[in-house]
mmCIF file of N, CA and C in Angstrom:
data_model
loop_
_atom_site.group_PDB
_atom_site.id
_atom_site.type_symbol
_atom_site.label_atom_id
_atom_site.label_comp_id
_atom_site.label_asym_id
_atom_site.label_seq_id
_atom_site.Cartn_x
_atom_site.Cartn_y
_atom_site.Cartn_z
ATOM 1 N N UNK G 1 -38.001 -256.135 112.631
ATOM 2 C CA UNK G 1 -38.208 -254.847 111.999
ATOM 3 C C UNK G 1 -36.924 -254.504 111.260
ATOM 4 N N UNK G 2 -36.960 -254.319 109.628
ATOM 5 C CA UNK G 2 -35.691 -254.229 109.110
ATOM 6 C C UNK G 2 -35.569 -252.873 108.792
ATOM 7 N N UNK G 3 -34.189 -252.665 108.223
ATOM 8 C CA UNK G 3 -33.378 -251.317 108.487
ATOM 9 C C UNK G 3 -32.539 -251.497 106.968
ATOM 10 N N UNK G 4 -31.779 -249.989 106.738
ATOM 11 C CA UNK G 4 -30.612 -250.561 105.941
ATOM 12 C C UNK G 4 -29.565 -249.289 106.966
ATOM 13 N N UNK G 5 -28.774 -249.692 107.187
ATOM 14 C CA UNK G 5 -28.026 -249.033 108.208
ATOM 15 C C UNK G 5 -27.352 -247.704 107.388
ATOM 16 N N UNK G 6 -26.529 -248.254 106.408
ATOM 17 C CA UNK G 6 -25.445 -247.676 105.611
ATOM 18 C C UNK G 6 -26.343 -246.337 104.481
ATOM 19 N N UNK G 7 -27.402 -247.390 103.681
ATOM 20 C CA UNK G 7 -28.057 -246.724 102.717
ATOM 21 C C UNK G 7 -29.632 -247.243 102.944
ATOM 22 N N UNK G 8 -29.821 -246.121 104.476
ATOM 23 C CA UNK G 8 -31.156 -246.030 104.450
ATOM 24 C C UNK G 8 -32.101 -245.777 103.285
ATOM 25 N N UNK G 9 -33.110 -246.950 103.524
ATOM 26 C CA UNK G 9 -34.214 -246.567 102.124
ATOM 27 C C UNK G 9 -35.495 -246.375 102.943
ATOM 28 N N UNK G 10 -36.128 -245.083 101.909
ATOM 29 C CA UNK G 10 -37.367 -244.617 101.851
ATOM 30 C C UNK G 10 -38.455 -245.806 101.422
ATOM 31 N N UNK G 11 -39.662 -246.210 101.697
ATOM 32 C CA UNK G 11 -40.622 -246.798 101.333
ATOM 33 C C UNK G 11 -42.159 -246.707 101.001
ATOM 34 N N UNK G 12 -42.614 -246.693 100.171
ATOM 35 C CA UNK G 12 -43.974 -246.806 99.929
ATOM 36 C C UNK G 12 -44.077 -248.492 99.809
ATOM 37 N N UNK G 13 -45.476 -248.177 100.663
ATOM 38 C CA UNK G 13 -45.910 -249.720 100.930
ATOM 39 C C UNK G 13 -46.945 -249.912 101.040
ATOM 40 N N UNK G 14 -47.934 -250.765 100.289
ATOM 41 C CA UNK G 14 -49.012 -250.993 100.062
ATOM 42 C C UNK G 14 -49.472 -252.711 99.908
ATOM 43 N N UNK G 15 -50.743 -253.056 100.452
ATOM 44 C CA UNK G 15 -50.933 -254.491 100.312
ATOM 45 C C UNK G 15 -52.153 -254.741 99.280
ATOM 46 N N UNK G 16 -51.611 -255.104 97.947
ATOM 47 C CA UNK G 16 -52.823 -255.639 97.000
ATOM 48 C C UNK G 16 -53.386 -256.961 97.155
ATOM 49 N N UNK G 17 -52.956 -257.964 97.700
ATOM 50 C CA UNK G 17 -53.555 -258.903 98.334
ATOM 51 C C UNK G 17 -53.733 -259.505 100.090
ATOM 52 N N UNK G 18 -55.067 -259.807 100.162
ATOM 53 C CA UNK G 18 -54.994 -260.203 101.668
ATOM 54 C C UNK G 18 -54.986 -259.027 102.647
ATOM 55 N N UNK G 19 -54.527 -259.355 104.020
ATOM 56 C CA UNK G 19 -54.515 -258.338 105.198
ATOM 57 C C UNK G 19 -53.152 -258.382 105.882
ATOM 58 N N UNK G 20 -52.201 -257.094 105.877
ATOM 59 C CA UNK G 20 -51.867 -257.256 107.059
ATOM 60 C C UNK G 20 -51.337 -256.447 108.446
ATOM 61 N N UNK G 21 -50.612 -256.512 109.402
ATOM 62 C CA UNK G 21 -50.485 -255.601 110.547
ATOM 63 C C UNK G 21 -48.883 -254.985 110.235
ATOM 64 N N UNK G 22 -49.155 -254.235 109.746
ATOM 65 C CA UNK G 22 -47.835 -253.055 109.391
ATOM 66 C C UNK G 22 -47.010 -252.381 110.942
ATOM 67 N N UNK G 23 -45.626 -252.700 111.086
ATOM 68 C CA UNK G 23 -45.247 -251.334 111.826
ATOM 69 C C UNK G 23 -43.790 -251.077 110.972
ATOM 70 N N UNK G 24 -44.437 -249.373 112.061
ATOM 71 C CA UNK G 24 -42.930 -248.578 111.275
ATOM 72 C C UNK G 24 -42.341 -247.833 112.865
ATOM 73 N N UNK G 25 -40.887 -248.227 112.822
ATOM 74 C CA UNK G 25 -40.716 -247.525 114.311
ATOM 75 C C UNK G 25 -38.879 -247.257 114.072
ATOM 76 N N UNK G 26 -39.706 -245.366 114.454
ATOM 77 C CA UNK G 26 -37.939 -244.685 114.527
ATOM 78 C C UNK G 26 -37.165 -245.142 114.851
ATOM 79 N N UNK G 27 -36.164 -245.142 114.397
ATOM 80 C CA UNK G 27 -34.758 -245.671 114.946
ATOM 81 C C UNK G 27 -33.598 -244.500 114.226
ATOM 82 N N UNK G 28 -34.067 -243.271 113.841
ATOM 83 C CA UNK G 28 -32.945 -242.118 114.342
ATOM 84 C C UNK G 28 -32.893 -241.504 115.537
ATOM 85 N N UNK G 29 -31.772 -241.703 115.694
ATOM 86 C CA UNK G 29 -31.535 -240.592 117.260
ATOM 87 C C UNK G 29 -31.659 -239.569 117.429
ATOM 88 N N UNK G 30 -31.234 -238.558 116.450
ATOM 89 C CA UNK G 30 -31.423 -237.476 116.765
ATOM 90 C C UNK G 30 -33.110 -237.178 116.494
ATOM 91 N N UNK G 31 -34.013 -237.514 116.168
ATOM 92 C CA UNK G 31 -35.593 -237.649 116.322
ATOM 93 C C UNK G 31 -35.990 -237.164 117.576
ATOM 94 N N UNK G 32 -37.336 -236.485 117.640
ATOM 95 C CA UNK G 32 -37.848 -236.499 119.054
ATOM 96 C C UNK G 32 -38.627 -237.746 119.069
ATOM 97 N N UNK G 33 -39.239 -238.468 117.796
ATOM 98 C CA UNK G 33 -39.736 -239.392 118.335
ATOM 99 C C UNK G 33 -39.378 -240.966 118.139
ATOM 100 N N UNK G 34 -37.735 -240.578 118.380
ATOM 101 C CA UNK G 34 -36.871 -242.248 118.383
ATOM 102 C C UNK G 34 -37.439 -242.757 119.418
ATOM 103 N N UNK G 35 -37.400 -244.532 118.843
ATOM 104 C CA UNK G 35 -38.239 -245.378 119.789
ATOM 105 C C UNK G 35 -39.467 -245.236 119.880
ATOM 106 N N UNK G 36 -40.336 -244.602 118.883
ATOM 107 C CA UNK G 36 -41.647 -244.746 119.162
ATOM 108 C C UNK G 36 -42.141 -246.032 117.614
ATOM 109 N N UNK G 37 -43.461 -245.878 117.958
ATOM 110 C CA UNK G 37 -43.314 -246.773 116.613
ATOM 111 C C UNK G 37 -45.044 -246.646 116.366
ATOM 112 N N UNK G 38 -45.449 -246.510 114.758
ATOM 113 C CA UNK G 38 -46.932 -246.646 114.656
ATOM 114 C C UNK G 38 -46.926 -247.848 113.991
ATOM 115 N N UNK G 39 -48.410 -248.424 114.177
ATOM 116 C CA UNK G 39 -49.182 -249.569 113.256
ATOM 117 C C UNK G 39 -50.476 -249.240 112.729
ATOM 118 N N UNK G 40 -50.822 -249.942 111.574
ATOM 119 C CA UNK G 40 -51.848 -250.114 110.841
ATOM 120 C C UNK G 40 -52.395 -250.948 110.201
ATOM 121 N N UNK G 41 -53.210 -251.502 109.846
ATOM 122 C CA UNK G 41 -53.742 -252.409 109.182
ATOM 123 C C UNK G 41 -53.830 -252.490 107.700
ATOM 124 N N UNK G 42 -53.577 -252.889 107.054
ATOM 125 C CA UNK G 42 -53.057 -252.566 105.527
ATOM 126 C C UNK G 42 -53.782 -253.746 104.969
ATOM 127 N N UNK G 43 -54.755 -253.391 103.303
ATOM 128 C CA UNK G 43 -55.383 -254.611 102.931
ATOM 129 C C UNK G 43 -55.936 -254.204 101.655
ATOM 130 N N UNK G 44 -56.070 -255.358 101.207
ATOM 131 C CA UNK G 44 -56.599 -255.044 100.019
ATOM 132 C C UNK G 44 -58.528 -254.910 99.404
ATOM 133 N N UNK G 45 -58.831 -253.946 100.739
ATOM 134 C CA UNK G 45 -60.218 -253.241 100.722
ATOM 135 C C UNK G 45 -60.007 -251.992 100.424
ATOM 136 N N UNK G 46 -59.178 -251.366 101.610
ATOM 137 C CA UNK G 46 -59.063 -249.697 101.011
ATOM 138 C C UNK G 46 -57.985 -249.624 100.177
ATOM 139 N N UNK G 47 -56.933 -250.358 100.161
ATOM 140 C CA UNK G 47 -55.628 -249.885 99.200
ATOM 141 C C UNK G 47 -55.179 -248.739 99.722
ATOM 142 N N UNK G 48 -54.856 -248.281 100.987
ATOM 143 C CA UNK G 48 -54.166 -247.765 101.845
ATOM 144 C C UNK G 48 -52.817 -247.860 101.260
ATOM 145 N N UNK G 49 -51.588 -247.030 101.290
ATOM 146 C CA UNK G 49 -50.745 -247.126 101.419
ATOM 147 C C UNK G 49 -49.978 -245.820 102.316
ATOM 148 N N UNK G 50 -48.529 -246.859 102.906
ATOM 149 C CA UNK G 50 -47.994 -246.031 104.315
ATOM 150 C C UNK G 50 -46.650 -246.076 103.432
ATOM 151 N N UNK G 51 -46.101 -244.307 103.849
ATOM 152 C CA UNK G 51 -45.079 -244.091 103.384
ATOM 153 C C UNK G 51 -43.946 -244.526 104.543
ATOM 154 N N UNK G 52 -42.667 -244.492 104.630
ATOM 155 C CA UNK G 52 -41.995 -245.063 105.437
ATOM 156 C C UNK G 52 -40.280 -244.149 104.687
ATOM 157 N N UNK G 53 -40.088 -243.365 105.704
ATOM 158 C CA UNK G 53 -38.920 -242.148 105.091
ATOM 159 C C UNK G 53 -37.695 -243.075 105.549
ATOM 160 N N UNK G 54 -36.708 -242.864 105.189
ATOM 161 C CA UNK G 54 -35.450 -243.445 105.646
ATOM 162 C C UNK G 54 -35.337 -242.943 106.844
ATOM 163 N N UNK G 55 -34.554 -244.074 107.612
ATOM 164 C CA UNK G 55 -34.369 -243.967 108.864
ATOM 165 C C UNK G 55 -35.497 -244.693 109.588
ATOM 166 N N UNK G 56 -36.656 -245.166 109.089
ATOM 167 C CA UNK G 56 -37.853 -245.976 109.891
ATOM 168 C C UNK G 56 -37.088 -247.396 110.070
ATOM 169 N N UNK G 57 -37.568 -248.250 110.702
ATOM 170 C CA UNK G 57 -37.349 -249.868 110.815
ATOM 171 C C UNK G 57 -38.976 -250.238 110.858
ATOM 172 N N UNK G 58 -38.857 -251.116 109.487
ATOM 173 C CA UNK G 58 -40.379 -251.769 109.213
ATOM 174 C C UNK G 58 -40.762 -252.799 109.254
ATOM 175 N N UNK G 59 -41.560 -253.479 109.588
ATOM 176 C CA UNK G 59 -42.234 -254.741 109.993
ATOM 177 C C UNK G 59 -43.077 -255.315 109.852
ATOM 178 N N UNK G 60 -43.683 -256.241 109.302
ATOM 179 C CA UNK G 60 -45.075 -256.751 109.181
ATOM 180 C C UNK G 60 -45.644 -258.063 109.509
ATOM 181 N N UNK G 61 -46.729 -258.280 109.922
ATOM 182 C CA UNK G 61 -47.467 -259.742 110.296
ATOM 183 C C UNK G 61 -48.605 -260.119 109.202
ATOM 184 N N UNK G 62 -48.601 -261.269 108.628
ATOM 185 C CA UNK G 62 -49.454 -261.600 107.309
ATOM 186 C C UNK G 62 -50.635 -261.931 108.348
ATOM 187 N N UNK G 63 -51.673 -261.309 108.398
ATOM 188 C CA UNK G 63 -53.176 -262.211 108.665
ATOM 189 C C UNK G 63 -54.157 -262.865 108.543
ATOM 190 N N UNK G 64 -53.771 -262.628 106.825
ATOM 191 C CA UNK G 64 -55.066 -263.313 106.361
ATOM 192 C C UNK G 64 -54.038 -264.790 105.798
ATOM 193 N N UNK G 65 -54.981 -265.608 104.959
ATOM 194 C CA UNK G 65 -54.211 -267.025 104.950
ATOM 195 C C UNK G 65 -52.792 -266.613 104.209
ATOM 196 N N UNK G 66 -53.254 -265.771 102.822
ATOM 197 C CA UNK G 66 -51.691 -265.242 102.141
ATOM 198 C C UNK G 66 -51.927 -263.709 101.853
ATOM 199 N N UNK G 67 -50.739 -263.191 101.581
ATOM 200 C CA UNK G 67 -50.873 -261.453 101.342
ATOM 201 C C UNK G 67 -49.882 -261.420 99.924
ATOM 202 N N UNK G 68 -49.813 -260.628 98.890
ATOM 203 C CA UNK G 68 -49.481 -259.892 98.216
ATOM 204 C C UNK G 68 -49.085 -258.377 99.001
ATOM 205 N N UNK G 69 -47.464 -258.244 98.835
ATOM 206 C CA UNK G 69 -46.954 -256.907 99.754
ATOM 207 C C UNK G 69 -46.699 -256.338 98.832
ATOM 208 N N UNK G 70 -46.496 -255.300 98.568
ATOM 209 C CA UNK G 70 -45.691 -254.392 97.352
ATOM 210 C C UNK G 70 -44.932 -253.124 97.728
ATOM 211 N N UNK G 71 -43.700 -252.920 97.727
ATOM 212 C CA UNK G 71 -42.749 -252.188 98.347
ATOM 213 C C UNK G 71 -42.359 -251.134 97.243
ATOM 214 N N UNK G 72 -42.437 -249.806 96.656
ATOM 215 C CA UNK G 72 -41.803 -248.999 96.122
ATOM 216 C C UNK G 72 -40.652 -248.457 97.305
ATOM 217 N N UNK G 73 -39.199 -248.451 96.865
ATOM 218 C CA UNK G 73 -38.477 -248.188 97.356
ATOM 219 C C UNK G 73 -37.275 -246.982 96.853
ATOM 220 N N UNK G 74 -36.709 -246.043 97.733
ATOM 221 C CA UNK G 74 -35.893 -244.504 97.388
ATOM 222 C C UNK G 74 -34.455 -245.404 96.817
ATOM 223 N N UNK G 75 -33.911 -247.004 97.351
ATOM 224 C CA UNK G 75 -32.256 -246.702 97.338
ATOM 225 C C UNK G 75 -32.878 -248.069 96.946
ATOM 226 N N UNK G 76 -31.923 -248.903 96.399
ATOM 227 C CA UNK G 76 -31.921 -250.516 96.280
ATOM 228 C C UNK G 76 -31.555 -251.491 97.509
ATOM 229 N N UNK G 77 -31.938 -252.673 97.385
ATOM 230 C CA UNK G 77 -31.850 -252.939 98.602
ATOM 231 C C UNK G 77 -30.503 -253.905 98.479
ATOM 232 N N UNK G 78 -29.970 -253.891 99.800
ATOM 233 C CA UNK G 78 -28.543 -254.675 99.693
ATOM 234 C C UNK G 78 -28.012 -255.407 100.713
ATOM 235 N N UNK G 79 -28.896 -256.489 100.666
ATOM 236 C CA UNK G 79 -28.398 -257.502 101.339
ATOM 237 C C UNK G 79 -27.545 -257.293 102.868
ATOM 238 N N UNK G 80 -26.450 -256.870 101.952
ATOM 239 C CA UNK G 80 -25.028 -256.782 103.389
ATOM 240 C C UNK G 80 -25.573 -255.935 104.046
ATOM 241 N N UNK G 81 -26.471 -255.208 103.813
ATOM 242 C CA UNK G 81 -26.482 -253.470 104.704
ATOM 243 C C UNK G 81 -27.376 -253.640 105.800
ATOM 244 N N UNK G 82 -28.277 -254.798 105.180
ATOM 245 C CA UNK G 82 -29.352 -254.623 106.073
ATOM 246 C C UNK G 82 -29.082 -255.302 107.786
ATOM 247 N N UNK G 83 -30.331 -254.763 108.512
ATOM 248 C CA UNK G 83 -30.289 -254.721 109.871
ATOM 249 C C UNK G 83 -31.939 -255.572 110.496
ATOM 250 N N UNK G 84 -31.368 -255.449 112.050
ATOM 251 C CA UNK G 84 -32.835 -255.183 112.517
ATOM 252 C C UNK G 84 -32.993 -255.444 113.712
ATOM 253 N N UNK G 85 -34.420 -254.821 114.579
ATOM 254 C CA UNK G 85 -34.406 -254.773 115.803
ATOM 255 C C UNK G 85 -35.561 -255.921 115.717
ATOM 256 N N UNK G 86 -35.189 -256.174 117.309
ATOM 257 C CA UNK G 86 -36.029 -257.762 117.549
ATOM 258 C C UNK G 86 -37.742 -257.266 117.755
ATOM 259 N N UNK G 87 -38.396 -257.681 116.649
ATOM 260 C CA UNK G 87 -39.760 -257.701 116.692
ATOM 261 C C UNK G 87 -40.713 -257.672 117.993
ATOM 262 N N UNK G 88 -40.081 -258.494 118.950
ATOM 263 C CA UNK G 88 -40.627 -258.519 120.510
ATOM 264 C C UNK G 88 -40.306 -257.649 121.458
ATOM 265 N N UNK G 89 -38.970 -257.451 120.554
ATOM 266 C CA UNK G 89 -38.337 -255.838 122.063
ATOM 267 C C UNK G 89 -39.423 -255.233 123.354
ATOM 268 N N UNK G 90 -39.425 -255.674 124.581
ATOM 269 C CA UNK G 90 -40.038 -255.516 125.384
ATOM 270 C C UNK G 90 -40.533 -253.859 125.564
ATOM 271 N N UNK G 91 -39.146 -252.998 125.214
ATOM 272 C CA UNK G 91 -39.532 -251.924 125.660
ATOM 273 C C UNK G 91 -40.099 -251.091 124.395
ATOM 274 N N UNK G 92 -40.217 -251.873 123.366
ATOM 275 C CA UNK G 92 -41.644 -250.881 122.514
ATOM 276 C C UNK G 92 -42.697 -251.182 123.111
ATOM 277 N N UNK G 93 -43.423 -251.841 123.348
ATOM 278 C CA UNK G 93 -44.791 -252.550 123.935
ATOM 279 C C UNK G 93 -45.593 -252.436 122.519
ATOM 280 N N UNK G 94 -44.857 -253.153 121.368
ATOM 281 C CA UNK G 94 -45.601 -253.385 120.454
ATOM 282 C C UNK G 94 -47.017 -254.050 120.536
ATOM 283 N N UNK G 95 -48.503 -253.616 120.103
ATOM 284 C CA UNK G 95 -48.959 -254.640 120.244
ATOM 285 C C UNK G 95 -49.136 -255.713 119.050
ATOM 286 N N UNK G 96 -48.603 -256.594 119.098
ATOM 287 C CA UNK G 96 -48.185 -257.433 117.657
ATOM 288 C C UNK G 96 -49.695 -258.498 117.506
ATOM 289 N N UNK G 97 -51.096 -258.456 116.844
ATOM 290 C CA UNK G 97 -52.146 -259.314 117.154
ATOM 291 C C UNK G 97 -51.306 -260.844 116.987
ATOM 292 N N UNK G 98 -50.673 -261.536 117.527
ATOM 293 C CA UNK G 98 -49.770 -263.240 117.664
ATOM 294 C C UNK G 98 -49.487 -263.107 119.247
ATOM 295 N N UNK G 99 -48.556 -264.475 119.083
ATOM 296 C CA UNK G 99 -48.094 -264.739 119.838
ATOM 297 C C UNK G 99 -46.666 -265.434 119.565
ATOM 298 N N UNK G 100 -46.951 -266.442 118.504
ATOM 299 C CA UNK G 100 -45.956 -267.090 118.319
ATOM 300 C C UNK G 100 -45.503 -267.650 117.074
ATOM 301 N N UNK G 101 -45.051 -266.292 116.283
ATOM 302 C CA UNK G 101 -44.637 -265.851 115.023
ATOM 303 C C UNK G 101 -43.409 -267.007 114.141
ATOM 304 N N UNK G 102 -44.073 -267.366 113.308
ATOM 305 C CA UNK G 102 -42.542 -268.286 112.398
ATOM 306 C C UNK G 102 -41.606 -267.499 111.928
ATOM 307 N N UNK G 103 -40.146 -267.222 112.260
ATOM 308 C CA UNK G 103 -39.246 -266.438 112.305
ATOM 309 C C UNK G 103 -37.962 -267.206 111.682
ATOM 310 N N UNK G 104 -37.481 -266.323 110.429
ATOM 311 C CA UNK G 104 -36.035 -266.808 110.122
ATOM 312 C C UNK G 104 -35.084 -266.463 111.562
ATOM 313 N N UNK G 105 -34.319 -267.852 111.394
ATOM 314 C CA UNK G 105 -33.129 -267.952 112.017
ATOM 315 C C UNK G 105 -32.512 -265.987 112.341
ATOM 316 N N UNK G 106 -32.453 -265.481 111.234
ATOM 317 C CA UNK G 106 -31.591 -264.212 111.515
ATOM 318 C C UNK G 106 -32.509 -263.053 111.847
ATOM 319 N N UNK G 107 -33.655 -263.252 111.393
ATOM 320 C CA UNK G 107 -34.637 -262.364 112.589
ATOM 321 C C UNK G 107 -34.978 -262.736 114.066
ATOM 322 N N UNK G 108 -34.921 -264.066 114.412
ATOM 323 C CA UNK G 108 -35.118 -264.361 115.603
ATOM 324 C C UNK G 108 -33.199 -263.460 116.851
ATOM 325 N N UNK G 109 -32.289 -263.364 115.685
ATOM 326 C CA UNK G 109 -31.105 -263.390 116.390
ATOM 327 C C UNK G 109 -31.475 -261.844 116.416
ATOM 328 N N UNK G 110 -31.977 -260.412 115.911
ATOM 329 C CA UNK G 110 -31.939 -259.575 116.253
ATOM 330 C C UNK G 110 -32.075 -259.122 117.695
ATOM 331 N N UNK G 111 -31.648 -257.965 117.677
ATOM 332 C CA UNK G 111 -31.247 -257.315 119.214
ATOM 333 C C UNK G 111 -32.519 -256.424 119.927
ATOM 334 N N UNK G 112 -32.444 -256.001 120.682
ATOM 335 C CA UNK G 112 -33.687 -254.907 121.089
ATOM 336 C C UNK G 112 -33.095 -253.295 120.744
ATOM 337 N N UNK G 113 -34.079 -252.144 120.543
ATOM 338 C CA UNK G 113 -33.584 -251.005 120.417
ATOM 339 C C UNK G 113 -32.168 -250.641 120.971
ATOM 340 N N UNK G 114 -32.596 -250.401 121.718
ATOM 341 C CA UNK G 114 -31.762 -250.131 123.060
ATOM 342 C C UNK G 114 -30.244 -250.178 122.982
ATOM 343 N N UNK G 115 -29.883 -251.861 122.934
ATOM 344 C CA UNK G 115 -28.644 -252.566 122.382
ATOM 345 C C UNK G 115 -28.187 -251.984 121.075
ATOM 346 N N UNK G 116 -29.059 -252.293 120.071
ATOM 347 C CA UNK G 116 -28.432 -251.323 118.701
ATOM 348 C C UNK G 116 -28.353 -250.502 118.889
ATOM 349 N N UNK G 117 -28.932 -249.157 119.563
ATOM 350 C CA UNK G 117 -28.525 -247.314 119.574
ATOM 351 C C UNK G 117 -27.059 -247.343 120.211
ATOM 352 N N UNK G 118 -26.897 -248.202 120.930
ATOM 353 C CA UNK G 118 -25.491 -247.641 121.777
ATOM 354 C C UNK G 118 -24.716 -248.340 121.016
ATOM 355 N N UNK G 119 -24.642 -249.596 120.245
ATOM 356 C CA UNK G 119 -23.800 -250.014 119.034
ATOM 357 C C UNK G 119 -23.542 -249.199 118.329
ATOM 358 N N UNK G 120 -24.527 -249.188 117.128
ATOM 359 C CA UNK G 120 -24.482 -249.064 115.918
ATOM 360 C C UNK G 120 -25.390 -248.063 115.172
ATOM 361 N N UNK G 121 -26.062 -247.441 115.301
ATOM 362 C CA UNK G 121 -26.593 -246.151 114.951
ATOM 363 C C UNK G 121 -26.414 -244.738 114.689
ATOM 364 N N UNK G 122 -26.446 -244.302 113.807
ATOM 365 C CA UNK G 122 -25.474 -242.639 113.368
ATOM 366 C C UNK G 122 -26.817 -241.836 114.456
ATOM 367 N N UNK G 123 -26.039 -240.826 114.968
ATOM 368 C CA UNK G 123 -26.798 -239.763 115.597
ATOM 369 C C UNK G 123 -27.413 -238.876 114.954
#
């Protein structure tokens, strides 16, 4: 689930091709509802789109064979800034429809909530 730490960005997000399982999960602290996180199904039947304010950490699983994602975004995105919490983190109880997700090297190394709030997170 990625982040931009420094220069949180806002998102509109919508899927014109294919299906897939969207989450978005707080990660400000001062929030009442840090650490929670919603999902949805996103596709290109209804053309749904989920807004995503700065300060969310977002995530997605492709389901169908391929997806077309399309991201309108508030700040640019920048490489160095970015972050992220480990997709499996036990204590969201995400329900993620997988099991056993193909993962870059530097998403597999992310941390759980938990670990990042007491790091690295502005209050």
């Amino acid at each position: 689930l990625h982040y931009q730490l420094k220069k949180p960005q806002g998102k509109l997000v919508r899927v014109i091709k294919g299906t897939v399982f969207d989450v978005a999960l707080d990660i400000r602290l001062s929030s009442p509802t840090f650490g929670c996180y919603f999902s949805t199904l996103l596709d290109d039947q209804d053309f749904h789109q989920l807004y995503l304010p700065p300060g969310i950490a977002h995530g997605f699983f492709v389901i169908s064979e391929t997806a077309d994602f399309e991201y309108k975004c508030t700040d640019y995105y920048n490489p160095g800034d970015e972050r992220g919490v480990l997709w499996s983190d036990p204590e969201l109880t995400i329900n993620w429809p997988l099991s056993k997700p193909i993962l870059s090297a530097r998403d597999q190394s992310f941390l759980c909530l938990s670990a990042i709030a007491r790091e690295e997170l502005p209050g």
